[in-house]
Amino acid sequence: MEDAERTTGRVPDAAVVGPASGARCLHRVARERDARPGWWRTAPLDEGVRLRAMAAADRRAGLRERALAGARPDAAVVDVVGDHWTDLPGDVPGDDDEEVTLRALADGAALVWGAALPADEGSGRAGLRCTLAAVPGGGYAPVLVVNHKVVDPRRGKGSSTATVTRLLDWAPAPDPTLRVRRHPADLDRLVHAWRLLEAVGHAASSPVGAVLGLGSARAVVHDLEPVLDPADRTHATRLAVVRGELDTAPSRIGECRTCPWWEGWEDRDGPVEGCRGRLVLSDDVSLVVGGGQVGPLRARGMRTVADLAEAGPDRPADWNGEPYSDAVLRARWCTTSSRCSTRPTAPTPRDWRWCAVSWTPRPAGSANAAPARGGRGGRTGTGPSRGVAAGWSCPMT
């Protein structure tokens, strides 16, 4: 991901941070910390992110109707959010939702749909919206309603059997026909929600949560005990960033494809600088290798693409993914190729960086198409070693 080192800085009052949802960039946390209130109103929203959020909202609305219609007359079901639950920027629980949630928990509701758990300033955890299901013996388990697969058909005895339950009749039992799919982002959110439940005194006696997703009509139950400590450590790191105790620097990872901070945008108070421009200026090595490969390179002192281009054949320890020689040759290609030169506004003569990791096909013979120059399989003689075949070209030229 990104470099982080201890530093001093301003400590905001009552700093809280939300769940990491997998491998969310620490530098993004820092930028959101420093942004003006309501920054998301003018920030660009990736269309894929928006469509996935709306699809999840549609699924929640359908499941909500089924849950309310299928509840027994004696089952106390509290609907906090209605059908307006999108998880888009700005869709945050209000004080009224939190009061309704806490009152429903105190009254012993069997199911609280779209519950709004309040922030816990003591642990630095931001509030979270989820569904809460009562469990036998007292307390509640957090339940996520998602729009991705949470199980697969089970084939063979070596795969993990899914444990499933109905939300209004919490009785987890293994389903031998289903194999569980564990999503790190789901588990992180469940731990965050369970800690918030623990803070208000309504958590189940053992850390447990469930995910209601695609592939099963019942919720898939997860034992959270094995992931509590790793999730708590991740939270502590993110909280240190929010409190200004941990410095960060940008580094290109997969999340950058959908992050508004990558390119920046025109805000009402002026332009917001993107992380990409800073990486271009510093010739950062992350622009030509995968996020998981940056760490081994920097451990060997290779922090720029020029450093990688001059590297020898010895592969760094802990290198993973593509062959190391491919990364070296791609860096050399990007530092020397005239076809990877530059936008008119570039501050340096080698603005090849993003095109080096984003090749797009064009028909052979079209403008800027790469000429075929021998080699096996029609590969060019000047492209990266992964092969810039005839008909492929750099989108920056």
mmCIF file of C-alpha atoms in Angstrom:
data_model
loop_
_atom_site.group_PDB
_atom_site.id
_atom_site.type_symbol
_atom_site.label_atom_id
_atom_site.label_comp_id
_atom_site.label_asym_id
_atom_site.label_seq_id
_atom_site.Cartn_x
_atom_site.Cartn_y
_atom_site.Cartn_z
ATOM 1 C CA MET A 1 0.000 0.000 0.000
ATOM 2 C CA GLU A 2 1.683 3.206 1.106
ATOM 3 C CA ASP A 3 4.583 4.247 3.274
ATOM 4 C CA ALA A 4 3.744 5.286 6.826
ATOM 5 C CA GLU A 5 5.998 6.613 9.541
ATOM 6 C CA ARG A 6 5.543 8.218 12.938
ATOM 7 C CA THR A 7 5.066 11.940 12.984
ATOM 8 C CA THR A 8 3.486 14.637 15.083
ATOM 9 C CA GLY A 9 0.496 16.715 14.141
ATOM 10 C CA ARG A 10 -2.815 18.147 15.143
ATOM 11 C CA VAL A 11 -5.023 15.797 17.158
ATOM 12 C CA PRO A 12 -8.710 16.398 16.388
ATOM 13 C CA ASP A 13 -11.168 16.156 19.241
ATOM 14 C CA ALA A 14 -13.078 12.857 19.389
ATOM 15 C CA ALA A 15 -11.418 11.481 16.220
ATOM 16 C CA VAL A 16 -13.197 8.413 14.898
ATOM 17 C CA VAL A 17 -12.707 6.253 11.827
ATOM 18 C CA GLY A 18 -14.915 3.785 9.990
ATOM 19 C CA PRO A 19 -14.152 0.196 9.010
ATOM 20 C CA ALA A 20 -11.321 -0.467 6.593
ATOM 21 C CA SER A 21 -13.548 -2.610 4.341
ATOM 22 C CA GLY A 22 -10.594 -4.739 3.261
ATOM 23 C CA ALA A 23 -7.408 -2.972 2.183
ATOM 24 C CA ARG A 24 -8.484 0.653 2.031
ATOM 25 C CA CYS A 25 -5.640 3.092 1.386
ATOM 26 C CA LEU A 26 -4.258 4.872 4.452
ATOM 27 C CA HIS A 27 -3.405 7.930 2.387
ATOM 28 C CA ARG A 28 -7.054 8.183 1.394
ATOM 29 C CA VAL A 29 -7.958 8.230 5.092
ATOM 30 C CA ALA A 30 -5.512 11.097 5.618
ATOM 31 C CA ARG A 31 -6.867 13.080 2.675
ATOM 32 C CA GLU A 32 -10.446 12.698 3.852
ATOM 33 C CA ARG A 33 -9.331 13.782 7.314
ATOM 34 C CA ASP A 34 -7.849 16.999 5.932
ATOM 35 C CA ALA A 35 -10.636 17.744 3.445
ATOM 36 C CA ARG A 36 -13.243 20.404 4.057
ATOM 37 C CA PRO A 37 -16.655 19.295 5.428
ATOM 38 C CA GLY A 38 -18.898 18.012 2.658
ATOM 39 C CA TRP A 39 -16.014 17.483 0.221
ATOM 40 C CA TRP A 40 -17.826 14.500 -1.276
ATOM 41 C CA ARG A 41 -20.559 16.759 -2.710
ATOM 42 C CA THR A 42 -18.243 17.978 -5.478
ATOM 43 C CA ALA A 43 -15.915 14.959 -5.712
ATOM 44 C CA PRO A 44 -16.423 12.694 -8.730
ATOM 45 C CA LEU A 45 -18.101 9.372 -7.967
ATOM 46 C CA ASP A 46 -16.923 6.406 -9.999
ATOM 47 C CA GLU A 47 -19.798 5.086 -12.069
ATOM 48 C CA GLY A 48 -19.047 1.489 -11.153
ATOM 49 C CA VAL A 49 -19.114 2.355 -7.448
ATOM 50 C CA ARG A 50 -22.431 4.154 -7.878
ATOM 51 C CA LEU A 51 -24.039 1.321 -9.827
ATOM 52 C CA ARG A 52 -22.901 -1.287 -7.301
ATOM 53 C CA ALA A 53 -24.244 0.828 -4.437
ATOM 54 C CA MET A 54 -27.614 1.251 -6.150
ATOM 55 C CA ALA A 55 -27.816 -2.476 -6.923
ATOM 56 C CA ALA A 56 -27.118 -3.245 -3.269
ATOM 57 C CA ALA A 57 -29.776 -0.723 -2.237
ATOM 58 C CA ASP A 58 -32.338 -2.417 -4.504
ATOM 59 C CA ARG A 59 -31.483 -5.785 -3.001
ATOM 60 C CA ARG A 60 -31.827 -4.436 0.544
ATOM 61 C CA ALA A 61 -35.233 -2.977 -0.321
ATOM 62 C CA GLY A 62 -36.449 -6.327 -1.634
ATOM 63 C CA LEU A 63 -35.131 -8.276 1.347
ATOM 64 C CA ARG A 64 -36.629 -5.697 3.711
ATOM 65 C CA GLU A 65 -40.094 -6.304 2.279
ATOM 66 C CA ARG A 66 -39.649 -10.056 2.622
ATOM 67 C CA ALA A 67 -38.379 -9.759 6.204
ATOM 68 C CA LEU A 68 -41.235 -7.526 7.301
ATOM 69 C CA ALA A 69 -43.871 -9.591 5.495
ATOM 70 C CA GLY A 70 -42.532 -12.901 6.807
ATOM 71 C CA ALA A 71 -42.251 -11.913 10.442
ATOM 72 C CA ARG A 72 -44.430 -13.693 12.949
ATOM 73 C CA PRO A 73 -47.123 -11.575 14.575
ATOM 74 C CA ASP A 74 -45.383 -11.916 17.947
ATOM 75 C CA ALA A 75 -41.923 -11.011 16.547
ATOM 76 C CA ALA A 76 -40.866 -7.451 17.269
ATOM 77 C CA VAL A 77 -39.273 -6.138 14.094
ATOM 78 C CA VAL A 78 -38.101 -2.516 13.986
ATOM 79 C CA ASP A 79 -37.456 -0.856 10.630
ATOM 80 C CA VAL A 80 -35.120 2.084 11.200
ATOM 81 C CA VAL A 81 -34.120 3.156 7.706
ATOM 82 C CA GLY A 82 -36.988 2.179 5.415
ATOM 83 C CA ASP A 83 -36.013 1.636 1.783
ATOM 84 C CA HIS A 84 -33.502 4.546 1.672
ATOM 85 C CA TRP A 85 -30.259 2.706 2.366
ATOM 86 C CA THR A 86 -27.572 3.199 -0.257
ATOM 87 C CA ASP A 87 -24.177 3.474 1.522
ATOM 88 C CA LEU A 88 -23.248 6.275 -0.883
ATOM 89 C CA PRO A 89 -21.208 9.264 0.349
ATOM 90 C CA GLY A 90 -23.408 11.455 2.502
ATOM 91 C CA ASP A 91 -25.805 8.644 3.415
ATOM 92 C CA VAL A 92 -24.917 8.633 7.110
ATOM 93 C CA PRO A 93 -27.177 7.792 10.049
ATOM 94 C CA GLY A 94 -28.764 10.693 11.883
ATOM 95 C CA ASP A 95 -29.311 11.174 15.606
ATOM 96 C CA ASP A 96 -32.958 10.103 15.300
ATOM 97 C CA ASP A 97 -31.957 6.783 13.730
ATOM 98 C CA GLU A 98 -29.483 6.147 16.528
ATOM 99 C CA GLU A 99 -32.117 6.863 19.181
ATOM 100 C CA VAL A 100 -34.605 4.516 17.498
ATOM 101 C CA THR A 101 -31.944 1.824 17.313
ATOM 102 C CA LEU A 102 -30.946 2.054 20.970
ATOM 103 C CA ARG A 103 -34.574 2.060 22.055
ATOM 104 C CA ALA A 104 -35.292 -1.060 19.961
ATOM 105 C CA LEU A 105 -32.310 -2.853 21.500
ATOM 106 C CA ALA A 106 -33.423 -1.918 25.006
ATOM 107 C CA ASP A 107 -36.939 -3.177 24.244
ATOM 108 C CA GLY A 108 -35.626 -6.536 23.063
ATOM 109 C CA ALA A 109 -36.608 -6.380 19.385
ATOM 110 C CA ALA A 110 -36.086 -9.616 17.462
ATOM 111 C CA LEU A 111 -34.723 -7.825 14.388
ATOM 112 C CA VAL A 112 -33.622 -4.233 13.839
ATOM 113 C CA TRP A 113 -33.477 -3.536 10.106
ATOM 114 C CA GLY A 114 -31.061 -0.804 9.042
ATOM 115 C CA ALA A 115 -29.950 -0.110 12.593
ATOM 116 C CA ALA A 116 -27.767 2.947 13.171
ATOM 117 C CA LEU A 117 -25.091 2.134 15.734
ATOM 118 C CA PRO A 118 -23.652 5.314 17.292
ATOM 119 C CA ALA A 119 -19.961 6.178 17.189
ATOM 120 C CA ASP A 120 -17.789 5.102 20.109
ATOM 121 C CA GLU A 121 -15.374 7.919 20.888
ATOM 122 C CA GLY A 122 -13.577 5.791 23.464
ATOM 123 C CA SER A 123 -12.335 3.319 20.864
ATOM 124 C CA GLY A 124 -12.340 5.803 17.990
ATOM 125 C CA ARG A 125 -14.893 3.897 15.926
ATOM 126 C CA ALA A 126 -17.299 5.763 13.663
ATOM 127 C CA GLY A 127 -20.971 4.873 13.662
ATOM 128 C CA LEU A 128 -22.207 2.234 11.258
ATOM 129 C CA ARG A 129 -25.486 1.170 9.694
ATOM 130 C CA CYS A 130 -26.289 -2.545 9.562
ATOM 131 C CA THR A 131 -29.043 -4.970 10.548
ATOM 132 C CA LEU A 132 -29.102 -6.500 14.028
ATOM 133 C CA ALA A 133 -30.509 -9.928 14.866
ATOM 134 C CA ALA A 134 -31.290 -11.130 18.390
ATOM 135 C CA VAL A 135 -29.460 -14.315 19.397
ATOM 136 C CA PRO A 136 -30.475 -16.891 22.012
ATOM 137 C CA GLY A 137 -28.986 -16.146 25.402
ATOM 138 C CA GLY A 138 -29.243 -12.405 24.930
ATOM 139 C CA GLY A 139 -27.502 -9.780 22.860
ATOM 140 C CA TYR A 140 -27.387 -9.119 19.154
ATOM 141 C CA ALA A 141 -25.302 -10.111 16.149
ATOM 142 C CA PRO A 142 -24.563 -7.657 13.320
ATOM 143 C CA VAL A 143 -25.823 -8.662 9.876
ATOM 144 C CA LEU A 144 -24.646 -7.189 6.573
ATOM 145 C CA VAL A 145 -26.943 -7.167 3.545
ATOM 146 C CA VAL A 146 -24.726 -7.272 0.459
ATOM 147 C CA ASN A 147 -25.009 -7.761 -3.279
ATOM 148 C CA HIS A 148 -22.197 -10.256 -3.843
ATOM 149 C CA LYS A 149 -21.877 -14.009 -3.506
ATOM 150 C CA VAL A 150 -21.319 -15.284 0.013
ATOM 151 C CA VAL A 151 -21.456 -19.018 -0.740
ATOM 152 C CA ASP A 152 -20.710 -21.449 -3.553
ATOM 153 C CA PRO A 153 -22.012 -24.955 -4.180
ATOM 154 C CA ARG A 154 -19.845 -27.329 -2.159
ATOM 155 C CA ARG A 155 -17.953 -29.891 -4.183
ATOM 156 C CA GLY A 156 -15.676 -32.207 -2.281
ATOM 157 C CA LYS A 157 -14.983 -32.687 1.395
ATOM 158 C CA GLY A 158 -11.989 -30.378 1.623
ATOM 159 C CA SER A 159 -13.918 -27.083 1.356
ATOM 160 C CA SER A 160 -15.316 -25.172 4.319
ATOM 161 C CA THR A 161 -18.989 -25.846 4.978
ATOM 162 C CA ALA A 162 -21.150 -22.742 5.307
ATOM 163 C CA THR A 163 -23.038 -22.169 8.540
ATOM 164 C CA VAL A 164 -26.409 -20.545 7.879
ATOM 165 C CA THR A 165 -29.372 -19.232 9.850
ATOM 166 C CA ARG A 166 -32.625 -17.358 9.477
ATOM 167 C CA LEU A 167 -32.528 -13.858 10.883
ATOM 168 C CA LEU A 168 -35.827 -14.098 12.777
ATOM 169 C CA ASP A 169 -34.983 -17.532 14.144
ATOM 170 C CA TRP A 170 -31.284 -17.443 14.994
ATOM 171 C CA ALA A 171 -30.159 -21.067 14.983
ATOM 172 C CA PRO A 172 -26.850 -21.452 13.075
ATOM 173 C CA ALA A 173 -26.405 -24.866 11.477
ATOM 174 C CA PRO A 174 -23.997 -26.179 8.824
ATOM 175 C CA ASP A 175 -25.325 -26.633 5.308
ATOM 176 C CA PRO A 176 -23.355 -29.470 3.688
ATOM 177 C CA THR A 177 -24.352 -28.304 0.196
ATOM 178 C CA LEU A 178 -22.737 -24.861 0.496
ATOM 179 C CA ARG A 179 -19.135 -23.661 0.714
ATOM 180 C CA VAL A 180 -18.503 -20.382 2.509
ATOM 181 C CA ARG A 181 -16.879 -17.404 0.755
ATOM 182 C CA ARG A 182 -15.098 -15.112 3.207
ATOM 183 C CA HIS A 183 -14.725 -11.526 2.044
ATOM 184 C CA PRO A 184 -12.192 -9.533 4.099
ATOM 185 C CA ALA A 185 -14.255 -6.360 3.689
ATOM 186 C CA ASP A 186 -17.341 -8.085 5.128
ATOM 187 C CA LEU A 187 -15.429 -9.478 8.086
ATOM 188 C CA ASP A 188 -13.892 -6.085 8.843
ATOM 189 C CA ARG A 189 -17.300 -4.406 8.857
ATOM 190 C CA LEU A 190 -18.744 -7.147 11.063
ATOM 191 C CA VAL A 191 -15.955 -6.712 13.613
ATOM 192 C CA HIS A 192 -16.485 -2.943 13.563
ATOM 193 C CA ALA A 193 -20.222 -3.384 14.146
ATOM 194 C CA TRP A 194 -19.696 -5.969 16.884
ATOM 195 C CA ARG A 195 -17.328 -3.621 18.735
ATOM 196 C CA LEU A 196 -19.959 -0.870 18.514
ATOM 197 C CA LEU A 197 -22.575 -3.258 19.903
ATOM 198 C CA GLU A 198 -20.169 -4.140 22.671
ATOM 199 C CA ALA A 199 -19.770 -0.429 23.490
ATOM 200 C CA VAL A 200 -23.525 0.054 23.951
ATOM 201 C CA GLY A 201 -23.866 -3.160 25.970
ATOM 202 C CA HIS A 202 -25.926 -5.201 23.515
ATOM 203 C CA ALA A 203 -23.385 -7.511 21.876
ATOM 204 C CA ALA A 204 -23.834 -11.271 21.863
ATOM 205 C CA SER A 205 -21.822 -13.207 24.432
ATOM 206 C CA SER A 206 -19.408 -14.436 21.736
ATOM 207 C CA PRO A 207 -18.224 -12.429 18.707
ATOM 208 C CA VAL A 208 -20.395 -13.518 15.820
ATOM 209 C CA GLY A 209 -21.923 -11.901 12.763
ATOM 210 C CA ALA A 210 -23.693 -12.834 9.549
ATOM 211 C CA VAL A 211 -23.865 -11.783 5.910
ATOM 212 C CA LEU A 212 -27.023 -11.993 3.821
ATOM 213 C CA GLY A 213 -25.900 -12.085 0.200
ATOM 214 C CA LEU A 214 -26.188 -13.924 -3.085
ATOM 215 C CA GLY A 215 -26.200 -17.705 -3.261
ATOM 216 C CA SER A 216 -28.304 -18.497 -0.204
ATOM 217 C CA ALA A 217 -31.754 -17.509 1.059
ATOM 218 C CA ARG A 218 -30.376 -17.627 4.605
ATOM 219 C CA ALA A 219 -27.683 -15.551 6.246
ATOM 220 C CA VAL A 220 -24.164 -16.983 6.377
ATOM 221 C CA VAL A 221 -22.797 -16.919 9.934
ATOM 222 C CA HIS A 222 -19.169 -16.017 10.650
ATOM 223 C CA ASP A 223 -17.247 -16.629 13.850
ATOM 224 C CA LEU A 224 -15.418 -13.344 14.406
ATOM 225 C CA GLU A 225 -13.035 -14.549 17.107
ATOM 226 C CA PRO A 226 -10.177 -15.429 14.686
ATOM 227 C CA VAL A 227 -10.300 -12.016 12.989
ATOM 228 C CA LEU A 228 -10.823 -9.756 16.007
ATOM 229 C CA ASP A 229 -7.152 -9.060 16.708
ATOM 230 C CA PRO A 230 -6.119 -8.397 13.074
ATOM 231 C CA ALA A 231 -9.129 -6.123 12.579
ATOM 232 C CA ASP A 232 -8.362 -4.259 15.797
ATOM 233 C CA ARG A 233 -4.760 -3.708 14.683
ATOM 234 C CA THR A 234 -5.939 -2.375 11.332
ATOM 235 C CA HIS A 235 -8.343 -0.064 13.121
ATOM 236 C CA ALA A 236 -5.590 1.198 15.422
ATOM 237 C CA THR A 237 -3.416 2.061 12.418
ATOM 238 C CA ARG A 238 -6.232 3.914 10.678
ATOM 239 C CA LEU A 239 -7.103 5.749 13.879
ATOM 240 C CA ALA A 240 -3.479 6.859 14.243
ATOM 241 C CA VAL A 241 -3.726 8.379 10.754
ATOM 242 C CA VAL A 242 -6.916 10.241 11.621
ATOM 243 C CA ARG A 243 -5.361 11.562 14.827
ATOM 244 C CA GLY A 244 -2.317 12.813 12.959
ATOM 245 C CA GLU A 245 0.041 10.375 14.665
ATOM 246 C CA LEU A 246 0.965 8.483 11.489
ATOM 247 C CA ASP A 247 2.127 10.093 8.280
ATOM 248 C CA THR A 248 1.232 8.658 4.883
ATOM 249 C CA ALA A 249 2.322 9.048 1.271
ATOM 250 C CA PRO A 250 0.485 8.124 -1.943
ATOM 251 C CA SER A 251 1.230 4.891 -3.733
ATOM 252 C CA ARG A 252 -0.716 3.436 -6.638
ATOM 253 C CA ILE A 253 -2.831 0.391 -5.736
ATOM 254 C CA GLY A 254 -5.926 -1.227 -7.208
ATOM 255 C CA GLU A 255 -8.225 1.063 -5.258
ATOM 256 C CA CYS A 256 -6.890 4.065 -7.198
ATOM 257 C CA ARG A 257 -9.015 3.057 -10.195
ATOM 258 C CA THR A 258 -12.176 4.188 -8.411
ATOM 259 C CA CYS A 259 -10.788 6.739 -5.941
ATOM 260 C CA PRO A 260 -11.690 10.419 -6.486
ATOM 261 C CA TRP A 261 -8.375 11.503 -4.956
ATOM 262 C CA TRP A 262 -6.382 9.820 -7.735
ATOM 263 C CA GLU A 263 -7.043 12.407 -10.452
ATOM 264 C CA GLY A 264 -8.383 15.159 -8.204
ATOM 265 C CA TRP A 265 -11.248 17.449 -9.208
ATOM 266 C CA GLU A 266 -12.382 21.052 -9.440
ATOM 267 C CA ASP A 267 -13.826 21.958 -6.053
ATOM 268 C CA ARG A 268 -15.798 25.100 -5.307
ATOM 269 C CA ASP A 269 -12.788 26.468 -3.416
ATOM 270 C CA GLY A 270 -10.348 25.652 -6.209
ATOM 271 C CA PRO A 271 -8.720 22.561 -7.739
ATOM 272 C CA VAL A 272 -8.054 19.525 -5.563
ATOM 273 C CA GLU A 273 -4.673 18.003 -6.391
ATOM 274 C CA GLY A 274 -4.715 14.337 -7.283
ATOM 275 C CA CYS A 275 -2.311 11.707 -5.989
ATOM 276 C CA ARG A 276 -1.361 10.839 -9.546
ATOM 277 C CA GLY A 277 0.337 14.178 -10.166
ATOM 278 C CA ARG A 278 2.480 13.785 -7.069
ATOM 279 C CA LEU A 279 3.564 10.300 -8.103
ATOM 280 C CA VAL A 280 4.418 11.493 -11.610
ATOM 281 C CA LEU A 281 6.596 14.257 -10.225
ATOM 282 C CA SER A 282 8.458 11.848 -7.966
ATOM 283 C CA ASP A 283 8.813 9.151 -10.660
ATOM 284 C CA ASP A 284 7.308 6.713 -8.143
ATOM 285 C CA VAL A 285 7.899 3.045 -8.809
ATOM 286 C CA SER A 286 4.309 2.110 -7.922
ATOM 287 C CA LEU A 287 3.208 3.508 -11.274
ATOM 288 C CA VAL A 288 4.640 0.541 -13.182
ATOM 289 C CA VAL A 289 4.220 -2.389 -10.769
ATOM 290 C CA GLY A 290 1.384 -3.856 -8.721
ATOM 291 C CA GLY A 291 0.602 -2.658 -5.220
ATOM 292 C CA GLY A 292 1.913 -5.852 -3.640
ATOM 293 C CA GLN A 293 5.237 -5.521 -5.444
ATOM 294 C CA VAL A 294 6.070 -2.022 -4.216
ATOM 295 C CA GLY A 295 7.153 -3.091 -0.740
ATOM 296 C CA PRO A 296 9.878 -5.537 -1.852
ATOM 297 C CA LEU A 297 11.252 -2.943 -4.294
ATOM 298 C CA ARG A 298 11.380 -0.167 -1.728
ATOM 299 C CA ALA A 299 13.011 -2.515 0.756
ATOM 300 C CA ARG A 300 15.891 -2.747 -1.737
ATOM 301 C CA GLY A 301 16.046 1.020 -2.150
ATOM 302 C CA MET A 302 14.204 1.142 -5.496
ATOM 303 C CA ARG A 303 11.744 3.987 -5.052
ATOM 304 C CA THR A 304 11.571 5.361 -8.599
ATOM 305 C CA VAL A 305 10.975 3.872 -12.018
ATOM 306 C CA ALA A 306 14.467 4.950 -12.981
ATOM 307 C CA ASP A 307 15.827 2.867 -10.092
ATOM 308 C CA LEU A 308 13.904 -0.160 -11.319
ATOM 309 C CA ALA A 309 15.024 0.383 -14.892
ATOM 310 C CA GLU A 310 18.657 0.227 -13.762
ATOM 311 C CA ALA A 311 18.170 -2.836 -11.554
ATOM 312 C CA GLY A 312 20.067 -6.061 -12.021
ATOM 313 C CA PRO A 313 18.596 -9.526 -12.544
ATOM 314 C CA ASP A 314 18.418 -10.523 -8.862
ATOM 315 C CA ARG A 315 14.810 -10.725 -7.727
ATOM 316 C CA PRO A 316 13.941 -8.995 -4.425
ATOM 317 C CA ALA A 317 12.871 -11.097 -1.469
ATOM 318 C CA ASP A 318 9.105 -11.540 -1.104
ATOM 319 C CA TRP A 319 8.534 -10.653 -4.780
ATOM 320 C CA ASN A 320 5.209 -11.987 -6.052
ATOM 321 C CA GLY A 321 3.108 -11.866 -9.197
ATOM 322 C CA GLU A 322 4.637 -11.387 -12.621
ATOM 323 C CA PRO A 323 8.276 -12.307 -13.348
ATOM 324 C CA TYR A 324 10.666 -9.726 -11.936
ATOM 325 C CA SER A 325 12.411 -9.426 -15.292
ATOM 326 C CA ASP A 326 9.123 -8.280 -16.833
ATOM 327 C CA ALA A 327 8.867 -5.409 -14.363
ATOM 328 C CA VAL A 328 12.465 -4.333 -15.025
ATOM 329 C CA LEU A 329 12.067 -4.410 -18.800
ATOM 330 C CA ARG A 330 8.769 -2.547 -18.596
ATOM 331 C CA ALA A 331 10.438 0.175 -16.528
ATOM 332 C CA ARG A 332 13.229 0.425 -19.126
ATOM 333 C CA TRP A 333 10.677 0.608 -21.912
ATOM 334 C CA CYS A 334 8.787 3.383 -20.196
ATOM 335 C CA THR A 335 11.880 5.479 -19.531
ATOM 336 C CA THR A 336 13.165 5.299 -23.117
ATOM 337 C CA SER A 337 10.212 4.912 -25.486
ATOM 338 C CA SER A 338 9.243 8.008 -27.468
ATOM 339 C CA ARG A 339 5.757 6.536 -27.819
ATOM 340 C CA CYS A 340 5.291 6.930 -24.074
ATOM 341 C CA SER A 341 6.006 10.657 -24.060
ATOM 342 C CA THR A 342 3.903 13.109 -22.625
ATOM 343 C CA ARG A 343 0.898 15.261 -22.158
ATOM 344 C CA PRO A 344 1.419 18.926 -23.091
ATOM 345 C CA THR A 345 0.920 20.008 -19.479
ATOM 346 C CA ALA A 346 3.365 17.492 -18.019
ATOM 347 C CA PRO A 347 5.989 19.040 -15.737
ATOM 348 C CA THR A 348 8.623 16.477 -16.762
ATOM 349 C CA PRO A 349 9.635 15.052 -20.139
ATOM 350 C CA ARG A 350 8.714 11.494 -19.180
ATOM 351 C CA ASP A 351 5.018 11.398 -18.408
ATOM 352 C CA TRP A 352 4.766 7.750 -19.443
ATOM 353 C CA ARG A 353 3.677 6.556 -16.026
ATOM 354 C CA TRP A 354 0.017 5.756 -16.230
ATOM 355 C CA CYS A 355 0.130 4.475 -19.805
ATOM 356 C CA ALA A 356 2.766 1.973 -18.732
ATOM 357 C CA VAL A 357 0.211 0.182 -16.606
ATOM 358 C CA SER A 358 -2.891 0.747 -18.733
ATOM 359 C CA TRP A 359 -2.442 -0.620 -22.244
ATOM 360 C CA THR A 360 -5.511 -0.549 -24.495
ATOM 361 C CA PRO A 361 -5.984 -2.433 -27.786
ATOM 362 C CA ARG A 362 -6.310 -0.581 -31.086
ATOM 363 C CA PRO A 363 -6.730 -2.100 -34.541
ATOM 364 C CA ALA A 364 -3.521 -2.702 -36.439
ATOM 365 C CA GLY A 365 -2.864 0.099 -38.872
ATOM 366 C CA SER A 366 -4.735 2.742 -36.858
ATOM 367 C CA ALA A 367 -3.139 5.951 -35.635
ATOM 368 C CA ASN A 368 -0.575 5.351 -32.884
ATOM 369 C CA ALA A 369 -0.839 1.568 -33.261
ATOM 370 C CA ALA A 370 2.369 -0.200 -32.284
ATOM 371 C CA PRO A 371 4.211 -1.580 -35.345
ATOM 372 C CA ALA A 372 4.999 -5.275 -35.422
ATOM 373 C CA ARG A 373 8.747 -5.847 -35.354
ATOM 374 C CA GLY A 374 9.391 -9.510 -35.473
ATOM 375 C CA GLY A 375 9.783 -11.619 -32.398
ATOM 376 C CA ARG A 376 7.765 -14.690 -31.552
ATOM 377 C CA GLY A 377 4.008 -14.388 -31.639
ATOM 378 C CA GLY A 378 4.076 -10.970 -33.312
ATOM 379 C CA ARG A 379 5.554 -9.162 -30.323
ATOM 380 C CA THR A 380 7.334 -5.925 -30.920
ATOM 381 C CA GLY A 381 11.021 -5.581 -30.329
ATOM 382 C CA THR A 382 10.673 -2.431 -28.220
ATOM 383 C CA GLY A 383 7.753 -3.017 -25.860
ATOM 384 C CA PRO A 384 7.670 -4.344 -22.308
ATOM 385 C CA SER A 385 8.547 -7.996 -21.982
ATOM 386 C CA ARG A 386 4.928 -8.910 -21.279
ATOM 387 C CA GLY A 387 4.515 -8.104 -24.988
ATOM 388 C CA VAL A 388 3.094 -5.099 -26.744
ATOM 389 C CA ALA A 389 1.656 -6.999 -29.664
ATOM 390 C CA ALA A 390 0.986 -5.355 -33.013
ATOM 391 C CA GLY A 391 -2.202 -3.383 -32.714
ATOM 392 C CA TRP A 392 -1.602 -2.300 -29.113
ATOM 393 C CA SER A 393 -0.670 1.233 -28.246
ATOM 394 C CA CYS A 394 -0.242 3.568 -25.326
ATOM 395 C CA PRO A 395 -3.416 5.602 -24.605
ATOM 396 C CA MET A 396 -1.303 8.618 -23.590
ATOM 397 C CA THR A 397 0.181 9.075 -27.068
#
